[in-house]
mmCIF file of C-alpha atoms and ligand atoms in Angstrom:
data_model
loop_
_atom_site.group_PDB
_atom_site.id
_atom_site.type_symbol
_atom_site.label_atom_id
_atom_site.label_comp_id
_atom_site.label_asym_id
_atom_site.label_seq_id
_atom_site.Cartn_x
_atom_site.Cartn_y
_atom_site.Cartn_z
ATOM 1 C CA MET C 10 -22.519 -6.059 27.141
ATOM 2 C CA GLN C 11 -18.914 -5.255 26.185
ATOM 3 C CA SER C 12 -17.332 -1.839 26.843
ATOM 4 C CA ASP C 13 -15.005 0.248 24.635
ATOM 5 C CA PRO C 14 -11.561 -1.443 24.471
ATOM 6 C CA ALA C 15 -8.509 0.403 25.868
ATOM 7 C CA ILE C 16 -6.569 2.235 23.118
ATOM 8 C CA TRP C 17 -3.624 -0.190 23.350
ATOM 9 C CA GLN C 18 -5.840 -3.267 22.879
ATOM 10 C CA LEU C 19 -5.266 -3.210 19.148
ATOM 11 C CA TRP C 20 -6.525 -6.789 18.723
ATOM 12 C CA ARG C 21 -10.064 -5.797 19.814
ATOM 13 C CA ASP C 22 -12.654 -4.221 17.520
ATOM 14 C CA ARG C 23 -14.683 -1.096 18.350
ATOM 15 C CA ARG C 24 -17.117 -3.150 20.415
ATOM 16 C CA GLY C 25 -14.298 -4.661 22.464
ATOM 17 C CA ARG C 26 -14.542 -8.111 20.846
ATOM 18 C CA LEU C 27 -11.435 -10.095 19.939
ATOM 19 C CA SER C 28 -10.955 -9.606 16.183
ATOM 20 C CA TRP C 29 -9.075 -12.237 14.155
ATOM 21 C CA LEU C 30 -8.784 -9.731 11.311
ATOM 22 C CA ARG C 31 -6.956 -7.280 13.587
ATOM 23 C CA ILE C 32 -4.723 -10.086 14.859
ATOM 24 C CA VAL C 33 -3.779 -10.942 11.247
ATOM 25 C CA ALA C 34 -3.134 -7.241 10.499
ATOM 26 C CA LEU C 35 -0.935 -6.910 13.616
ATOM 27 C CA ALA C 36 0.993 -10.066 12.675
ATOM 28 C CA LEU C 37 1.507 -8.629 9.172
ATOM 29 C CA LEU C 38 2.723 -5.312 10.608
ATOM 30 C CA LEU C 39 5.122 -7.054 12.994
ATOM 31 C CA PHE C 40 6.501 -9.422 10.331
ATOM 32 C CA PRO C 41 9.319 -7.103 9.020
ATOM 33 C CA PHE C 42 10.359 -6.318 12.592
ATOM 34 C CA VAL C 43 10.517 -10.010 13.577
ATOM 35 C CA LYS C 44 12.312 -10.802 10.280
ATOM 36 C CA ALA C 45 14.961 -8.149 11.036
ATOM 37 C CA LEU C 46 15.385 -9.580 14.559
ATOM 38 C CA ALA C 47 15.792 -13.093 13.128
ATOM 39 C CA GLU C 48 18.418 -11.781 10.694
ATOM 40 C CA ALA C 49 20.131 -9.562 13.290
ATOM 41 C CA GLY C 50 23.378 -11.548 13.120
ATOM 42 C CA ALA C 51 23.674 -11.228 9.352
ATOM 43 C CA ILE C 52 22.703 -7.529 9.471
ATOM 44 C CA ALA C 53 25.287 -6.770 12.197
ATOM 45 C CA HIS C 54 28.047 -8.476 10.193
ATOM 46 C CA GLY C 55 27.056 -6.756 6.940
ATOM 47 C CA ALA C 56 28.991 -3.849 5.427
ATOM 48 C CA ARG C 57 26.589 -1.106 6.647
ATOM 49 C CA PRO C 58 24.123 -2.396 9.274
ATOM 50 C CA ILE C 59 22.257 0.898 9.799
ATOM 51 C CA ASN C 60 21.941 1.454 6.051
ATOM 52 C CA ASP C 61 20.531 -2.056 5.711
ATOM 53 C CA LEU C 62 17.916 -1.216 8.374
ATOM 54 C CA ILE C 63 17.115 2.137 6.702
ATOM 55 C CA HIS C 64 16.424 0.278 3.447
ATOM 56 C CA ARG C 65 14.278 -2.344 5.162
ATOM 57 C CA ALA C 66 12.191 0.258 7.037
ATOM 58 C CA GLY C 67 11.756 2.383 3.882
ATOM 59 C CA PHE C 68 10.788 -0.633 1.785
ATOM 60 C CA TRP C 69 8.164 -1.803 4.303
ATOM 61 C CA THR C 70 6.772 1.726 4.674
ATOM 62 C CA LEU C 71 6.024 1.646 0.969
ATOM 63 C CA ILE C 72 4.616 -1.898 1.110
ATOM 64 C CA PHE C 73 2.254 -1.060 3.987
ATOM 65 C CA LEU C 74 1.205 2.165 2.275
ATOM 66 C CA GLY C 75 0.183 -0.011 -0.693
ATOM 67 C CA VAL C 76 -1.573 -2.544 1.570
ATOM 68 C CA THR C 77 -3.522 0.307 3.224
ATOM 69 C CA LEU C 78 -4.580 1.614 -0.198
ATOM 70 C CA ALA C 79 -5.556 -1.932 -1.244
ATOM 71 C CA VAL C 80 -8.195 -2.163 1.508
ATOM 72 C CA THR C 81 -10.821 -0.252 -0.514
ATOM 73 C CA PRO C 82 -10.651 -2.396 -3.699
ATOM 74 C CA PHE C 83 -10.366 -5.677 -1.780
ATOM 75 C CA ARG C 84 -13.321 -4.753 0.406
ATOM 76 C CA SER C 85 -15.437 -4.363 -2.672
ATOM 77 C CA VAL C 86 -13.977 -7.109 -4.899
ATOM 78 C CA GLY C 87 -13.957 -9.689 -2.077
ATOM 79 C CA ARG C 88 -17.363 -8.439 -0.742
ATOM 80 C CA PHE C 89 -15.519 -8.216 2.574
ATOM 81 C CA GLY C 90 -16.810 -5.100 4.373
ATOM 82 C CA GLN C 91 -15.034 -5.907 7.672
ATOM 83 C CA LEU C 92 -11.691 -4.987 6.043
ATOM 84 C CA ALA C 93 -12.544 -1.307 6.729
ATOM 85 C CA ASP C 94 -11.952 -2.031 10.427
ATOM 86 C CA ILE C 95 -8.190 -2.573 9.890
ATOM 87 C CA ARG C 96 -7.545 0.386 7.583
ATOM 88 C CA ARG C 97 -6.636 2.770 10.407
ATOM 89 C CA LEU C 98 -4.417 0.145 12.055
ATOM 90 C CA LEU C 99 -2.550 -0.409 8.776
ATOM 91 C CA GLY C 100 -2.237 3.342 8.149
ATOM 92 C CA VAL C 101 -0.798 4.056 11.586
ATOM 93 C CA GLY C 102 1.461 0.992 11.248
ATOM 94 C CA THR C 103 2.747 2.460 7.961
ATOM 95 C CA PHE C 104 3.630 5.668 9.756
ATOM 96 C CA CYS C 105 5.471 3.719 12.492
ATOM 97 C CA TYR C 106 7.754 2.206 9.829
ATOM 98 C CA ALA C 107 8.229 5.663 8.258
ATOM 99 C CA ALA C 108 9.158 7.009 11.718
ATOM 100 C CA ALA C 109 11.645 4.147 12.207
ATOM 101 C CA HIS C 110 13.071 4.865 8.708
ATOM 102 C CA VAL C 111 13.774 8.500 9.654
ATOM 103 C CA ALA C 112 14.990 7.616 13.184
ATOM 104 C CA LEU C 113 17.512 5.206 11.619
ATOM 105 C CA PHE C 114 18.570 7.899 9.142
ATOM 106 C CA CYS C 115 19.191 10.253 12.106
ATOM 107 C CA ALA C 116 21.189 7.498 13.859
ATOM 108 C CA ASP C 117 23.260 7.102 10.673
ATOM 109 C CA GLN C 118 24.043 10.842 10.879
ATOM 110 C CA SER C 119 25.136 10.302 14.537
ATOM 111 C CA TYR C 120 22.141 12.443 15.658
ATOM 112 C CA ASP C 121 24.037 15.549 14.509
ATOM 113 C CA VAL C 122 21.142 17.991 13.988
ATOM 114 C CA GLY C 123 23.168 20.325 11.758
ATOM 115 C CA LYS C 124 24.219 17.437 9.516
ATOM 116 C CA ILE C 125 20.677 16.005 9.385
ATOM 117 C CA VAL C 126 19.182 19.387 8.378
ATOM 118 C CA HIS C 127 21.963 19.952 5.835
ATOM 119 C CA GLU C 128 21.432 16.487 4.257
ATOM 120 C CA ILE C 129 17.631 16.812 4.122
ATOM 121 C CA THR C 130 17.723 20.290 2.589
ATOM 122 C CA HIS C 131 20.510 19.567 0.074
ATOM 123 C CA ARG C 132 19.479 16.246 -1.464
ATOM 124 C CA TRP C 133 16.467 16.082 -3.733
ATOM 125 C CA TYR C 134 15.540 12.523 -2.803
ATOM 126 C CA LEU C 135 15.491 13.516 0.887
ATOM 127 C CA ILE C 136 13.435 16.670 0.224
ATOM 128 C CA VAL C 137 10.892 14.487 -1.614
ATOM 129 C CA GLY C 138 10.973 11.731 1.057
ATOM 130 C CA GLY C 139 10.757 14.334 3.828
ATOM 131 C CA THR C 140 7.662 15.925 2.253
ATOM 132 C CA ALA C 141 6.023 12.493 1.993
ATOM 133 C CA TRP C 142 6.951 11.821 5.612
ATOM 134 C CA LEU C 143 5.396 15.089 6.844
ATOM 135 C CA GLY C 144 2.228 14.203 4.912
ATOM 136 C CA LEU C 145 2.069 10.739 6.492
ATOM 137 C CA ALA C 146 2.643 12.284 9.939
ATOM 138 C CA ALA C 147 -0.303 14.654 9.378
ATOM 139 C CA LEU C 148 -2.543 11.732 8.362
ATOM 140 C CA ALA C 149 -1.462 9.649 11.372
ATOM 141 C CA ALA C 150 -2.028 12.593 13.743
ATOM 142 C CA THR C 151 -5.552 13.144 12.416
ATOM 143 C CA SER C 152 -6.554 9.481 12.435
ATOM 144 C CA THR C 153 -8.048 9.506 15.951
ATOM 145 C CA ASN C 154 -11.823 9.580 16.544
ATOM 146 C CA GLY C 155 -11.440 12.962 18.278
ATOM 147 C CA MET C 156 -9.668 14.517 15.259
ATOM 148 C CA MET C 157 -12.240 13.016 12.889
ATOM 149 C CA ARG C 158 -15.025 14.673 14.915
ATOM 150 C CA ARG C 159 -13.138 17.964 15.166
ATOM 151 C CA LEU C 160 -12.420 18.186 11.424
ATOM 152 C CA GLY C 161 -15.844 16.932 10.303
ATOM 153 C CA PRO C 162 -16.317 14.134 7.710
ATOM 154 C CA ALA C 163 -15.918 16.292 4.577
ATOM 155 C CA ARG C 164 -12.726 18.079 5.677
ATOM 156 C CA TRP C 165 -11.281 14.876 7.135
ATOM 157 C CA ARG C 166 -11.885 13.000 3.856
ATOM 158 C CA ARG C 167 -10.382 15.824 1.806
ATOM 159 C CA LEU C 168 -7.271 15.881 4.022
ATOM 160 C CA HIS C 169 -6.854 12.110 3.820
ATOM 161 C CA GLN C 170 -7.044 12.230 0.021
ATOM 162 C CA ALA C 171 -3.491 13.601 0.337
ATOM 163 C CA VAL C 172 -2.458 9.945 0.652
ATOM 164 C CA TYR C 173 -2.352 9.741 -3.180
ATOM 165 C CA VAL C 174 0.160 12.622 -3.393
ATOM 166 C CA ILE C 175 2.142 11.032 -0.530
ATOM 167 C CA ALA C 176 2.245 7.708 -2.413
ATOM 168 C CA LEU C 177 3.479 9.499 -5.539
ATOM 169 C CA LEU C 178 6.231 11.314 -3.584
ATOM 170 C CA ALA C 179 7.242 8.056 -1.850
ATOM 171 C CA LEU C 180 7.581 6.360 -5.246
ATOM 172 C CA ILE C 181 9.661 9.245 -6.649
ATOM 173 C CA HIS C 182 11.903 9.013 -3.546
ATOM 174 C CA TYR C 183 12.260 5.269 -4.143
ATOM 175 C CA PHE C 184 13.250 5.772 -7.802
ATOM 176 C CA GLN C 185 15.631 8.627 -6.958
ATOM 177 C CA GLN C 186 17.675 6.582 -4.497
ATOM 178 C CA THR C 187 17.708 3.381 -6.587
ATOM 179 C CA LYS C 188 21.107 3.260 -8.227
ATOM 180 C CA ALA C 189 20.931 0.385 -10.711
ATOM 181 C CA ASP C 190 18.048 -2.004 -11.378
ATOM 182 C CA VAL C 191 14.660 -0.236 -11.293
ATOM 183 C CA THR C 192 12.568 -3.414 -11.735
ATOM 184 C CA VAL C 193 11.201 -3.466 -8.162
ATOM 185 C CA PRO C 194 10.414 0.292 -8.031
ATOM 186 C CA THR C 195 8.700 -0.018 -11.438
ATOM 187 C CA PHE C 196 6.623 -2.948 -10.180
ATOM 188 C CA ALA C 197 5.696 -0.901 -7.055
ATOM 189 C CA ALA C 198 4.753 2.067 -9.283
ATOM 190 C CA GLY C 199 2.571 -0.258 -11.409
ATOM 191 C CA LEU C 200 0.764 -1.552 -8.317
ATOM 192 C CA PHE C 201 0.133 1.966 -7.000
ATOM 193 C CA GLY C 202 -0.991 2.911 -10.519
ATOM 194 C CA TRP C 203 -3.554 0.069 -10.443
ATOM 195 C CA LEU C 204 -4.816 1.167 -7.007
ATOM 196 C CA ILE C 205 -5.191 4.792 -8.083
ATOM 197 C CA LEU C 206 -6.788 3.887 -11.442
ATOM 198 C CA TYR C 207 -9.307 1.769 -9.511
ATOM 199 C CA ARG C 208 -10.410 4.886 -7.601
ATOM 200 C CA VAL C 209 -10.487 7.042 -10.744
ATOM 201 C CA VAL C 210 -12.745 4.521 -12.541
ATOM 202 C CA ALA C 211 -14.988 4.121 -9.436
ATOM 203 C CA TRP C 212 -15.317 7.926 -9.186
ATOM 204 C CA TRP C 213 -15.957 8.264 -12.930
ATOM 205 C CA GLN C 214 -18.630 5.540 -12.916
ATOM 206 C CA ASP C 215 -20.004 6.867 -9.603
ATOM 207 C CA THR C 216 -19.952 3.434 -7.983
ATOM 208 C CA SER C 217 -18.175 1.706 -5.117
ATOM 209 C CA GLU C 218 -18.236 -1.658 -6.901
ATOM 210 C CA LEU C 219 -16.541 -2.016 -10.304
ATOM 211 C CA SER C 220 -17.810 -4.585 -12.793
ATOM 212 C CA THR C 221 -15.567 -7.497 -13.781
ATOM 213 C CA LEU C 222 -15.143 -5.877 -17.205
ATOM 214 C CA SER C 223 -14.006 -2.573 -15.657
ATOM 215 C CA LEU C 224 -11.526 -4.431 -13.424
ATOM 216 C CA PHE C 225 -10.173 -6.245 -16.475
ATOM 217 C CA ALA C 226 -9.911 -3.018 -18.513
ATOM 218 C CA LEU C 227 -8.148 -1.127 -15.734
ATOM 219 C CA THR C 228 -5.708 -4.027 -15.285
ATOM 220 C CA VAL C 229 -4.824 -3.924 -18.989
ATOM 221 C CA VAL C 230 -4.379 -0.127 -18.866
ATOM 222 C CA ALA C 231 -2.229 -0.275 -15.663
ATOM 223 C CA SER C 232 -0.095 -3.011 -17.211
ATOM 224 C CA ALA C 233 0.322 -1.086 -20.500
ATOM 225 C CA LEU C 234 1.258 2.100 -18.588
ATOM 226 C CA THR C 235 3.843 0.120 -16.597
ATOM 227 C CA PHE C 236 5.423 -1.185 -19.840
ATOM 228 C CA VAL C 237 5.455 2.310 -21.372
ATOM 229 C CA GLY C 238 6.701 3.992 -18.149
ATOM 230 C CA GLU C 239 9.549 1.504 -17.849
ATOM 231 C CA ALA C 240 10.496 1.865 -21.524
ATOM 232 C CA VAL C 241 10.521 5.683 -21.338
ATOM 233 C CA GLY C 242 12.488 5.595 -18.039
ATOM 234 C CA ILE C 243 15.126 3.205 -19.423
ATOM 235 C CA GLY C 244 15.159 5.135 -22.704
ATOM 236 C CA ILE C 245 15.946 8.431 -20.933
ATOM 237 C CA SER C 246 18.463 6.936 -18.460
ATOM 238 C CA PHE C 247 20.445 4.912 -21.017
ATOM 239 C CA HIS C 248 19.869 7.060 -24.128
ATOM 240 C CA VAL C 249 18.191 4.271 -26.066
ATOM 241 C CA SER C 250 14.941 4.286 -27.978
ATOM 242 C CA PRO C 251 11.923 3.396 -25.753
ATOM 243 C CA MET C 252 10.598 1.458 -28.790
ATOM 244 C CA LEU C 253 13.663 -0.793 -28.573
ATOM 245 C CA VAL C 254 12.905 -1.473 -24.870
ATOM 246 C CA LEU C 255 9.220 -2.110 -25.668
ATOM 247 C CA GLY C 256 10.292 -4.543 -28.381
ATOM 248 C CA SER C 257 11.999 -6.719 -25.770
ATOM 249 C CA ILE C 258 9.015 -7.259 -23.448
ATOM 250 C CA PHE C 259 8.490 -10.793 -24.793
ATOM 251 C CA ASP C 260 12.139 -11.672 -24.184
ATOM 252 C CA ILE C 261 11.545 -13.736 -21.035
ATOM 253 C CA GLU C 262 15.259 -14.580 -20.715
ATOM 254 C CA ALA C 263 15.878 -10.925 -19.819
ATOM 255 C CA GLY C 264 13.467 -11.398 -16.874
ATOM 256 C CA ILE C 265 9.699 -11.049 -16.507
ATOM 257 C CA ARG C 266 9.061 -7.330 -16.957
ATOM 258 C CA PRO C 267 7.061 -5.455 -14.255
ATOM 259 C CA GLY C 268 4.267 -4.845 -16.790
ATOM 260 C CA TRP C 269 3.619 -8.621 -16.949
ATOM 261 C CA GLN C 270 3.709 -8.831 -13.151
ATOM 262 C CA ILE C 271 1.046 -6.088 -12.907
ATOM 263 C CA LEU C 272 -1.050 -7.905 -15.515
ATOM 264 C CA ALA C 273 -0.802 -11.157 -13.507
ATOM 265 C CA ALA C 274 -1.657 -9.423 -10.196
ATOM 266 C CA GLY C 275 -4.609 -7.582 -11.773
ATOM 267 C CA LEU C 276 -5.922 -10.772 -13.405
ATOM 268 C CA GLY C 277 -5.729 -12.398 -9.957
ATOM 269 C CA VAL C 278 -8.076 -9.672 -8.682
ATOM 270 C CA VAL C 279 -10.388 -10.242 -11.682
ATOM 271 C CA ALA C 280 -10.440 -13.982 -10.852
ATOM 272 C CA ILE C 281 -11.385 -13.232 -7.213
ATOM 273 C CA ASP C 282 -14.181 -10.980 -8.483
ATOM 274 C CA ILE C 283 -15.542 -13.698 -10.790
ATOM 275 C CA VAL C 284 -15.474 -16.348 -8.045
ATOM 276 C CA ARG C 285 -17.080 -14.024 -5.493
ATOM 277 C CA SER C 286 -19.883 -12.861 -7.803
ATOM 278 C CA ARG C 287 -20.729 -16.484 -8.809
ATOM 279 C CA TRP C 288 -20.704 -17.469 -5.145
ATOM 280 C CA ASN C 289 -23.015 -14.554 -4.236
ATOM 281 C CA ARG C 290 -25.403 -15.376 -7.125
ATOM 282 C CA ARG C 291 -25.611 -19.024 -6.016
ATOM 283 C CA ALA C 292 -26.202 -17.986 -2.412
ATOM 284 C CA ALA C 293 -28.969 -15.594 -3.572
ATOM 285 C CA ARG C 294 -30.598 -18.431 -5.621
ATOM 286 C CA GLU C 295 -30.435 -20.852 -2.683
ATOM 287 C CA GLN C 296 -31.765 -18.384 -0.113
ATOM 288 C CA PRO C 297 -35.515 -18.675 -1.054
ATOM 289 C CA LEU C 298 -35.099 -22.486 -1.251
ATOM 290 C CA ARG C 299 -33.700 -22.565 2.294
ATOM 291 C CA GLN C 300 -36.588 -20.368 3.476
ATOM 292 C CA VAL C 301 -39.184 -22.709 1.920
ATOM 293 C CA LYS C 302 -37.498 -25.734 3.541
ATOM 294 C CA ALA C 303 -37.446 -23.998 6.931
ATOM 295 C CA GLU C 304 -41.140 -23.113 6.672
ATOM 296 C CA THR C 305 -42.287 -26.679 5.729
HETATM 297 C C1 HEM D 411 6.829 8.317 3.530
HETATM 298 C C2 HEM D 411 8.098 8.570 3.479
HETATM 299 C C3 HEM D 411 9.164 7.657 2.954
HETATM 300 C C4 HEM D 411 9.084 6.456 2.288
HETATM 301 C C5 HEM D 411 7.837 5.674 1.884
HETATM 302 C C6 HEM D 411 10.430 6.027 2.027
HETATM 303 C C7 HEM D 411 10.765 4.872 1.343
HETATM 304 C C8 HEM D 411 12.044 4.489 1.026
HETATM 305 C C9 HEM D 411 12.377 3.342 0.235
HETATM 306 C C10 HEM D 411 11.354 2.378 -0.384
HETATM 307 C C11 HEM D 411 13.719 3.269 0.155
HETATM 308 C C12 HEM D 411 14.502 2.202 -0.603
HETATM 309 C C13 HEM D 411 14.504 0.903 0.122
HETATM 310 C C14 HEM D 411 15.176 -0.198 -0.679
HETATM 311 O O1 HEM D 411 16.108 0.094 -1.442
HETATM 312 O O2 HEM D 411 14.764 -1.367 -0.549
HETATM 313 C C15 HEM D 411 14.255 4.394 0.891
HETATM 314 C C16 HEM D 411 15.586 4.657 1.048
HETATM 315 C C17 HEM D 411 16.088 5.677 1.808
HETATM 316 N N1 HEM D 411 15.355 6.672 2.431
HETATM 317 FE FE1 HEM D 411 13.347 6.817 2.476
HETATM 318 N N2 HEM D 411 11.305 6.959 2.527
HETATM 319 C C18 HEM D 411 10.563 7.967 3.093
HETATM 320 C C19 HEM D 411 11.060 9.092 3.711
HETATM 321 C C20 HEM D 411 12.373 9.304 3.991
HETATM 322 C C21 HEM D 411 12.901 10.388 4.778
HETATM 323 C C22 HEM D 411 12.071 11.492 5.428
HETATM 324 C C23 HEM D 411 14.255 10.223 4.840
HETATM 325 C C24 HEM D 411 15.300 11.037 5.546
HETATM 326 C C25 HEM D 411 15.104 12.154 6.122
HETATM 327 C C26 HEM D 411 14.603 9.053 4.075
HETATM 328 C C27 HEM D 411 15.870 8.557 3.908
HETATM 329 C C28 HEM D 411 16.217 7.471 3.133
HETATM 330 C C29 HEM D 411 17.578 6.996 2.935
HETATM 331 C C30 HEM D 411 18.842 7.632 3.532
HETATM 332 C C31 HEM D 411 17.495 5.882 2.106
HETATM 333 C C32 HEM D 411 18.685 5.036 1.608
HETATM 334 C C33 HEM D 411 19.388 5.747 0.486
HETATM 335 C C34 HEM D 411 20.684 5.092 0.075
HETATM 336 O O3 HEM D 411 21.119 4.104 0.649
HETATM 337 O O4 HEM D 411 21.266 5.615 -0.857
HETATM 338 N N3 HEM D 411 13.441 8.517 3.574
HETATM 339 N N4 HEM D 411 13.220 5.118 1.411
#
């Protein structure tokens, strides 16, 4: 019999067994760190090394927040229940990058507490980012088994639903500090939109498993909202008609718009769902046949 693994043995599951899924998750979480180490020379010779690192840490915080939120749909679409085992690891990993992001920001301010407080309280994008950070810290602090028991399942779940507000604040922070091209933030917003719509539809239909048709419909809606959101955003920022921006979505020479990218990503999920449900149906058909063969 295997005993409970030590808390630092992140590659072992709750029963103490080596888990390849956890190893993959750890490798994924370490990737940005290793990448930054590999590019250390280029970063050090860049114009603003610490700023470069701040951007990297902030970007990966957002990416891992999205990956953590993607566990629920992928668990259901891929019929892959074990994914739940890495959700906490990914969530805490996300917070580690957020902590590094803020630590680097403090280093950039030469650890001058007065300056740090002044910056955070006088810049809107830092007030928004700081609020998101405090939210993430609260979720990370309450992610232990002891805190789950202390809070009780209902209160714990309600508290952790704050992750949607945190994601929204993180996206606003991302848009606020982006000076020119908002293509990547818009794509990120579209992906988070898809992930949140997935939960809204699942809650509305009172199911944990959406049909292929629902997945397709929510992909189309998320993609359309991304097109409209981008057009309105560009319209307001550059004082042009959003209809003019919408009219250019088929102009591929101007770049593939984030709305198309969301459509492609969502259709990828629909394709996985179709393959998995066919696979499961075939396995269910073959099961009685295998039983008969085994009995004869
Ligand atoms: C959950 C919380 C947060 C997330 C997800 C987040 C995410 C991000 C992202 C995605 C970027 C842009 C990266 C890029 O351009 O590739 C960014 C930039 C930045 N963030 Fe955050 N952030 C968070 C909280 C904070 C906090 C609390 C602070 C400071 C107290 C902060 C300070 C900055 C700074 C200084 C920049 C660069 C701005 C510039 O160069 O003009 N962030 N953040």
